[in-house]
Coordinates of C-alpha atoms in Angstrom, one line a residue:
X15 CA 0.0 0.0 0.0
X16 CA 1.7 3.3 -1.2
X17 CA 1.2 6.0 1.3
X18 CA 0.9 9.5 -0.2
X19 CA 1.2 13.1 1.4
X20 CA -0.3 16.1 -0.5
X21 CA 1.3 19.6 -0.2
X22 CA -1.2 22.3 -1.1
X23 CA -5.0 22.3 -0.9
X24 CA -5.8 25.3 -3.0
X25 CA -7.3 25.2 -6.6
X26 CA -6.0 21.7 -7.7
X27 CA -5.2 20.1 -4.5
X28 CA -8.7 19.0 -3.5
X29 CA -8.9 17.1 -6.8
X30 CA -5.6 15.2 -5.9
X31 CA -6.7 14.6 -2.3
X32 CA -10.1 13.0 -3.6
X33 CA -8.4 10.8 -6.2
X34 CA -5.6 9.4 -3.9
X35 CA -8.2 9.0 -1.1
X36 CA -10.2 6.7 -3.5
X37 CA -7.3 4.6 -5.1
X38 CA -7.5 1.0 -3.9
X39 CA -3.5 0.5 -4.0
X40 CA -2.8 3.7 -2.2
X41 CA -3.6 5.5 1.0
X42 CA -3.9 9.2 1.6
X43 CA -1.7 9.8 4.6
X44 CA -1.4 13.5 5.2
X45 CA -2.2 16.9 3.8
X46 CA -0.2 20.2 4.2
X47 CA -1.3 23.7 3.7
X48 CA -0.4 27.1 5.1
X49 CA -4.1 27.9 5.6
X50 CA -5.6 26.3 8.7
X51 CA -9.2 27.0 7.2
X52 CA -8.5 24.8 4.2
X53 CA -7.2 22.0 6.5
X54 CA -10.5 22.2 8.3
X55 CA -12.1 21.3 5.0
X56 CA -9.9 18.3 4.7
X57 CA -10.6 17.3 8.3
X58 CA -14.4 17.3 7.7
X59 CA -14.2 15.2 4.6
X60 CA -11.4 12.8 5.4
X61 CA -11.2 12.8 9.2
X62 CA -8.7 9.9 9.2
X63 CA -6.1 12.0 7.3
X64 CA -3.4 13.8 9.1
X65 CA -3.2 17.6 8.5
X66 CA -0.5 20.1 9.1
X67 CA 0.7 23.6 8.3
X68 CA 4.4 22.4 8.2
X69 CA 5.2 20.4 4.9
X70 CA 8.5 19.3 6.5
X71 CA 6.4 16.9 8.7
X72 CA 5.4 15.0 5.5
X73 CA 9.0 14.8 4.5
X74 CA 10.2 13.4 7.8
X75 CA 7.4 10.8 8.0
X76 CA 9.3 7.5 7.1
X77 CA 5.9 5.9 6.4
X78 CA 5.0 8.3 3.5
X79 CA 6.3 7.0 0.3
X80 CA 5.3 9.7 -2.1
X81 CA 4.7 13.5 -2.1
X82 CA 2.2 15.2 -4.6
X83 CA 2.9 19.0 -4.8
X84 CA 0.1 21.3 -5.9
X85 CA 1.4 24.8 -4.9
X86 CA 2.4 27.8 -6.9
X87 CA 4.9 27.1 -9.6
X88 CA 7.5 29.3 -8.0
X89 CA 7.7 26.7 -5.1
X90 CA 7.9 23.4 -7.2
X91 CA 11.7 23.2 -7.5
X92 CA 12.3 23.8 -3.8
X93 CA 9.6 21.4 -2.6
X94 CA 10.2 18.9 -5.3
X95 CA 14.0 18.7 -4.6
X96 CA 13.3 18.6 -0.8
X97 CA 11.0 15.6 -1.3
X98 CA 13.5 13.7 -3.6
X99 CA 16.3 14.3 -1.2
X100 CA 14.0 12.9 1.5
X101 CA 13.7 9.8 -0.7
X102 CA 10.1 10.4 -1.7
X103 CA 8.6 9.7 -5.1
X104 CA 7.2 13.1 -6.5
X105 CA 4.0 14.2 -8.2
X106 CA 4.3 17.7 -9.6
X107 CA 1.5 19.9 -10.9
X108 CA 2.2 21.5 -14.4
X109 CA 4.2 23.5 -15.2
X110 CA 6.8 21.5 -13.6
X111 CA 9.2 24.3 -12.7
X112 CA 10.0 27.9 -13.6
X113 CA 13.0 27.1 -15.6
X114 CA 14.4 24.1 -17.7
X115 CA 17.5 24.1 -15.6
X116 CA 15.5 23.5 -12.5
X117 CA 13.5 20.9 -14.5
X118 CA 16.7 19.0 -15.5
X119 CA 18.1 19.1 -11.9
X120 CA 14.9 17.4 -10.6
X121 CA 15.1 14.8 -13.4
X122 CA 18.8 14.1 -12.6
X123 CA 18.0 13.9 -8.8
X124 CA 15.1 11.5 -9.3
X125 CA 17.2 9.4 -11.6
X126 CA 20.1 9.2 -9.2
X127 CA 17.9 8.1 -6.5
X128 CA 15.8 5.7 -8.6
X129 CA 12.6 7.6 -7.7
X130 CA 9.4 8.3 -9.8
X131 CA 9.1 11.8 -10.8
X132 CA 5.6 12.5 -12.4
X133 CA 4.3 15.7 -13.8
X134 CA 0.5 16.2 -14.0
X135 CA -0.2 16.8 -17.6
X136 CA -3.6 15.4 -17.2
X137 CA -4.8 15.7 -20.9
X138 CA -2.5 12.8 -21.9
X139 CA -4.7 10.6 -19.9
X140 CA -8.0 11.6 -21.4
X141 CA -9.8 9.1 -23.6
X142 CA -9.8 11.6 -26.6
X143 CA -6.0 12.1 -26.5
X144 CA -5.3 8.4 -26.0
X145 CA -7.5 7.7 -29.1
X146 CA -5.7 10.3 -31.0
X147 CA -2.3 8.8 -30.1
X148 CA -3.7 5.4 -31.4
X149 CA -4.6 7.0 -34.7
X150 CA -1.3 8.7 -35.1
X151 CA 0.7 5.4 -34.2
X152 CA -1.3 3.3 -36.4
X153 CA -0.7 5.7 -39.3
X154 CA -4.4 6.1 -39.9
X155 CA -3.9 9.7 -40.3
X156 CA -0.8 9.3 -42.6
X157 CA 2.0 11.8 -42.1
X158 CA 0.9 14.7 -39.7
X159 CA 0.7 18.0 -41.6
X160 CA -0.6 20.4 -38.9
X161 CA -1.9 20.8 -35.3
X162 CA -4.1 23.9 -34.8
X163 CA -5.6 24.6 -31.3
X164 CA -7.8 27.2 -29.9
X165 CA -7.8 27.3 -26.1
X166 CA -9.5 30.5 -24.9
X167 CA -11.9 31.7 -22.2
X168 CA -12.5 34.7 -20.0
X169 CA -10.0 34.3 -17.0
X170 CA -9.0 32.6 -14.8
X171 CA -6.1 35.2 -14.6
X172 CA -3.0 33.9 -12.8
X173 CA -0.5 35.9 -10.9
X174 CA 2.6 33.9 -11.2
X175 CA 2.4 32.5 -14.8
X176 CA 1.5 33.8 -18.2
X177 CA -1.3 32.4 -20.4
X178 CA 1.3 30.4 -22.2
X179 CA 2.2 28.3 -18.9
X180 CA -1.5 28.2 -18.0
X181 CA -3.2 27.2 -21.2
X182 CA -0.7 26.5 -24.0
X183 CA 1.2 24.1 -21.8
X184 CA -1.5 21.7 -22.4
X185 CA -1.0 21.5 -26.1
X186 CA 2.7 21.4 -25.7
X187 CA 2.3 18.2 -23.6
X188 CA -0.3 16.6 -26.1
X189 CA 2.1 17.5 -29.1
X190 CA 5.0 15.9 -27.4
X191 CA 2.9 12.8 -26.6
X192 CA 1.3 12.6 -30.2
X193 CA 4.3 13.4 -32.4
X194 CA 7.2 11.9 -30.3
X195 CA 9.4 14.9 -31.3
X196 CA 10.4 18.3 -30.2
X197 CA 10.0 21.4 -32.1
X198 CA 13.1 22.9 -33.7
X199 CA 11.9 26.3 -33.8
X200 CA 9.2 28.4 -32.0
X201 CA 7.8 31.9 -32.7
X202 CA 5.3 33.5 -30.5
X203 CA 3.5 36.7 -30.1
X204 CA 1.6 37.9 -27.0
X205 CA 0.7 40.8 -24.6
X206 CA -0.2 41.7 -21.1
X207 CA -3.1 44.4 -21.3
X208 CA -2.9 45.2 -17.7
X209 CA 0.4 46.4 -16.4
X210 CA 2.1 44.4 -13.8
X211 CA 0.5 41.1 -14.8
X212 CA 1.7 38.2 -16.9
X213 CA 0.6 38.0 -20.5
X214 CA -3.0 37.3 -21.0
X215 CA -3.0 36.4 -24.7
X216 CA -0.6 34.7 -27.0
X217 CA -0.2 33.0 -30.4
X218 CA 2.5 30.3 -30.6
X219 CA 3.8 28.5 -33.7
X220 CA 6.1 25.6 -33.7
X221 CA 8.1 23.9 -36.5
X222 CA 9.2 20.3 -36.6
X223 CA 11.8 18.4 -38.6
X224 CA 9.1 15.9 -39.8
X225 CA 7.5 19.0 -41.6
X226 CA 4.6 19.3 -39.3
X227 CA 3.6 22.8 -38.1
X228 CA 1.7 23.4 -34.9
X229 CA -0.2 26.6 -33.9
X230 CA -1.7 27.4 -30.5
X231 CA -4.2 30.4 -29.8
X232 CA -4.5 30.9 -26.1
X233 CA -6.2 33.8 -24.2
X234 CA -7.9 34.8 -20.9
X235 CA -9.8 37.6 -22.6
X236 CA -12.3 35.7 -24.8
X237 CA -16.0 36.2 -24.3
X238 CA -16.8 32.4 -24.6
X239 CA -14.8 29.2 -23.7
X240 CA -13.3 27.4 -26.7
X241 CA -11.2 24.1 -26.5
X242 CA -10.8 22.8 -30.2
X243 CA -7.9 21.0 -31.7
X244 CA -7.7 20.3 -35.5
X245 CA -5.1 17.8 -36.8
X246 CA -4.6 17.2 -40.5
X247 CA -2.8 14.2 -41.9
X248 CA -2.0 13.0 -45.4
X249 CA -4.7 10.4 -45.1
X250 CA -7.4 11.6 -42.6
X251 CA -8.1 14.5 -40.3
X252 CA -9.8 14.9 -37.0
X253 CA -11.4 17.6 -34.7
X254 CA -11.2 17.3 -30.9
X255 CA -13.7 19.4 -29.1
X256 CA -13.2 18.9 -25.3
X257 CA -16.3 20.8 -24.4
X258 CA -18.6 18.4 -26.2
X259 CA -20.6 16.3 -23.9
X260 CA -20.3 13.4 -26.4
X261 CA -18.4 12.7 -29.7
X262 CA -15.5 14.8 -28.5
X263 CA -13.4 13.4 -31.3
X264 CA -14.5 13.3 -34.9
X265 CA -12.5 11.5 -37.6
X266 CA -12.8 12.8 -41.2
X267 CA -11.9 10.8 -44.3
X268 CA -11.1 14.1 -46.1
X269 CA -7.9 15.2 -47.8
X270 CA -6.1 16.5 -51.0
X271 CA -3.8 14.9 -53.5
X272 CA -1.5 16.3 -56.2
X273 CA -0.2 14.9 -59.4
X274 CA 2.5 15.9 -61.8
X275 CA 1.6 13.3 -64.4
X276 CA 2.4 14.7 -67.9
X277 CA -0.8 12.8 -69.2
X278 CA -3.0 15.0 -66.9
X279 CA -1.2 18.3 -67.7
X280 CA -4.5 19.9 -68.9
X281 CA -6.4 18.7 -65.9
X282 CA -6.3 20.1 -62.3
X283 CA -3.2 19.2 -60.4
X284 CA -5.1 19.1 -57.2
X285 CA -7.6 16.3 -56.2
X286 CA -10.0 16.5 -53.3
X287 CA -11.2 13.5 -51.4
X288 CA -14.3 13.7 -49.3
X289 CA -15.4 10.5 -47.4
X290 CA -17.2 9.5 -44.2
X291 CA -17.0 11.0 -40.6
X292 CA -17.2 9.1 -37.6
X293 CA -16.8 9.5 -33.9
X294 CA -15.1 6.7 -32.2
X295 CA -16.1 5.4 -28.7
X296 CA -13.8 6.9 -26.1
X297 CA -12.5 5.8 -22.5
X298 CA -14.9 8.0 -20.3
X299 CA -13.0 7.3 -17.1
X300 CA -11.5 10.4 -15.2
X301 CA -8.1 11.4 -16.6
X302 CA -6.8 12.4 -13.2
X303 CA -7.7 9.1 -11.8
X304 CA -5.9 7.3 -14.6
X305 CA -2.8 9.5 -14.0
X306 CA -3.0 8.8 -10.3
X307 CA -3.2 5.0 -11.0
X308 CA -0.3 5.3 -13.5
X309 CA 1.8 7.0 -10.7
X310 CA 1.1 4.3 -8.2
X311 CA 1.8 1.5 -10.7
X312 CA 5.1 3.2 -11.6
X313 CA 6.2 3.2 -8.0
X314 CA 5.2 -0.5 -7.6
X315 CA 7.0 -1.7 -10.6
X316 CA 9.9 0.7 -10.4
X317 CA 9.3 2.4 -13.9
X318 CA 8.4 5.9 -15.0
X319 CA 4.9 7.1 -15.8
X320 CA 3.6 8.3 -19.3
X321 CA 4.2 11.9 -18.0
X322 CA 7.5 11.5 -16.5
X323 CA 10.0 14.3 -15.5
X324 CA 11.7 14.1 -19.0
X325 CA 8.4 15.0 -20.7
X326 CA 7.8 17.8 -18.1
X327 CA 11.3 19.2 -18.8
X328 CA 10.8 19.2 -22.6
X329 CA 7.5 21.1 -22.0
X330 CA 9.3 23.7 -19.9
X331 CA 11.9 24.0 -22.6
X332 CA 9.0 25.0 -25.1
X333 CA 7.5 27.4 -22.6
X334 CA 10.9 29.2 -22.3
X335 CA 11.4 29.4 -26.1
X336 CA 7.8 30.8 -26.6
X337 CA 8.2 33.3 -23.8
X338 CA 11.6 34.4 -25.1
X339 CA 10.1 34.9 -28.7
X340 CA 7.1 36.7 -27.3
X341 CA 9.2 39.1 -25.4
X342 CA 11.2 39.8 -28.7
X343 CA 7.9 40.4 -30.5
X344 CA 7.9 37.1 -32.5
X345 CA 11.6 36.5 -33.1
X346 CA 12.1 32.8 -34.1
X347 CA 13.8 30.9 -31.3
X348 CA 15.7 27.8 -32.5
X349 CA 15.8 24.7 -30.2
X350 CA 18.6 22.2 -30.3
X351 CA 17.8 19.0 -32.4
X352 CA 17.3 15.9 -30.2
X353 CA 16.7 12.2 -30.8
X354 CA 13.2 11.1 -31.4
X355 CA 11.2 11.0 -28.2
X356 CA 10.2 7.4 -27.3

């Protein structure tokens, strides 16, 4: 039975506490938060769980095997490193850290100590994204040509991170998972309309060695909430609308073809294909629960999760590149070419 302690009971912490408390192969042992009023809520719902305002108590407890950290990103590195040094497996909320250097240091520390380091990019565990991965891996879409995402709403304004780290980060993790490669160049434009606050609107474009291009539109200033992703391949295309109550993923047998056949020189070189559309059945289980199960299994089997520290670090690298480009009004930032992500 894996015993887990949670640090932070603010916006996302209650979701972690609920899921870890309900896992059959884990036990929620303790929750730490600086606000005693929040801990009172834990005591009412989970009276058997220890609560404290001192997170060090969780690190010193020899019976706690893993620490889940759901605190502001500025504290992630310090808390994560302290937990790893205490010999605890670590679950970190996204974004993983403030800098890629911090992310690499956490990855190195976890690997030296043979501990699991998981980053909570929850979308990777959704039924829709897992089905998208199956489509890509089976070559049903053909070669991926583009990824186009619109992720906008009115608020929730963050104080410590920009809209890139809050919203576009989801697309960065999904792209890493689907394509299995890092972008080689990133260009971004964005703005903070309210002085002294992080950027609230951004447009990011990423270029890949495979020839794919990805574009992400993210904003806290939209009058409506939109969560739509379009992916086009040489064989088929799909639309993913996360706000749809059903049929979130729709696959279209549509595309174009080109010919340079001299015998057809007087005909149109472009051919259009229009076939069927269908919506596959998706796994409807809670994504966060799937991630929590993956974390526990990884600890038990001494392996890494689908959202390990290395994936988290790659996402931070893209956030840094996009932020640098945005500060320079769209200047293209080139990233080092890496081996294919496995």
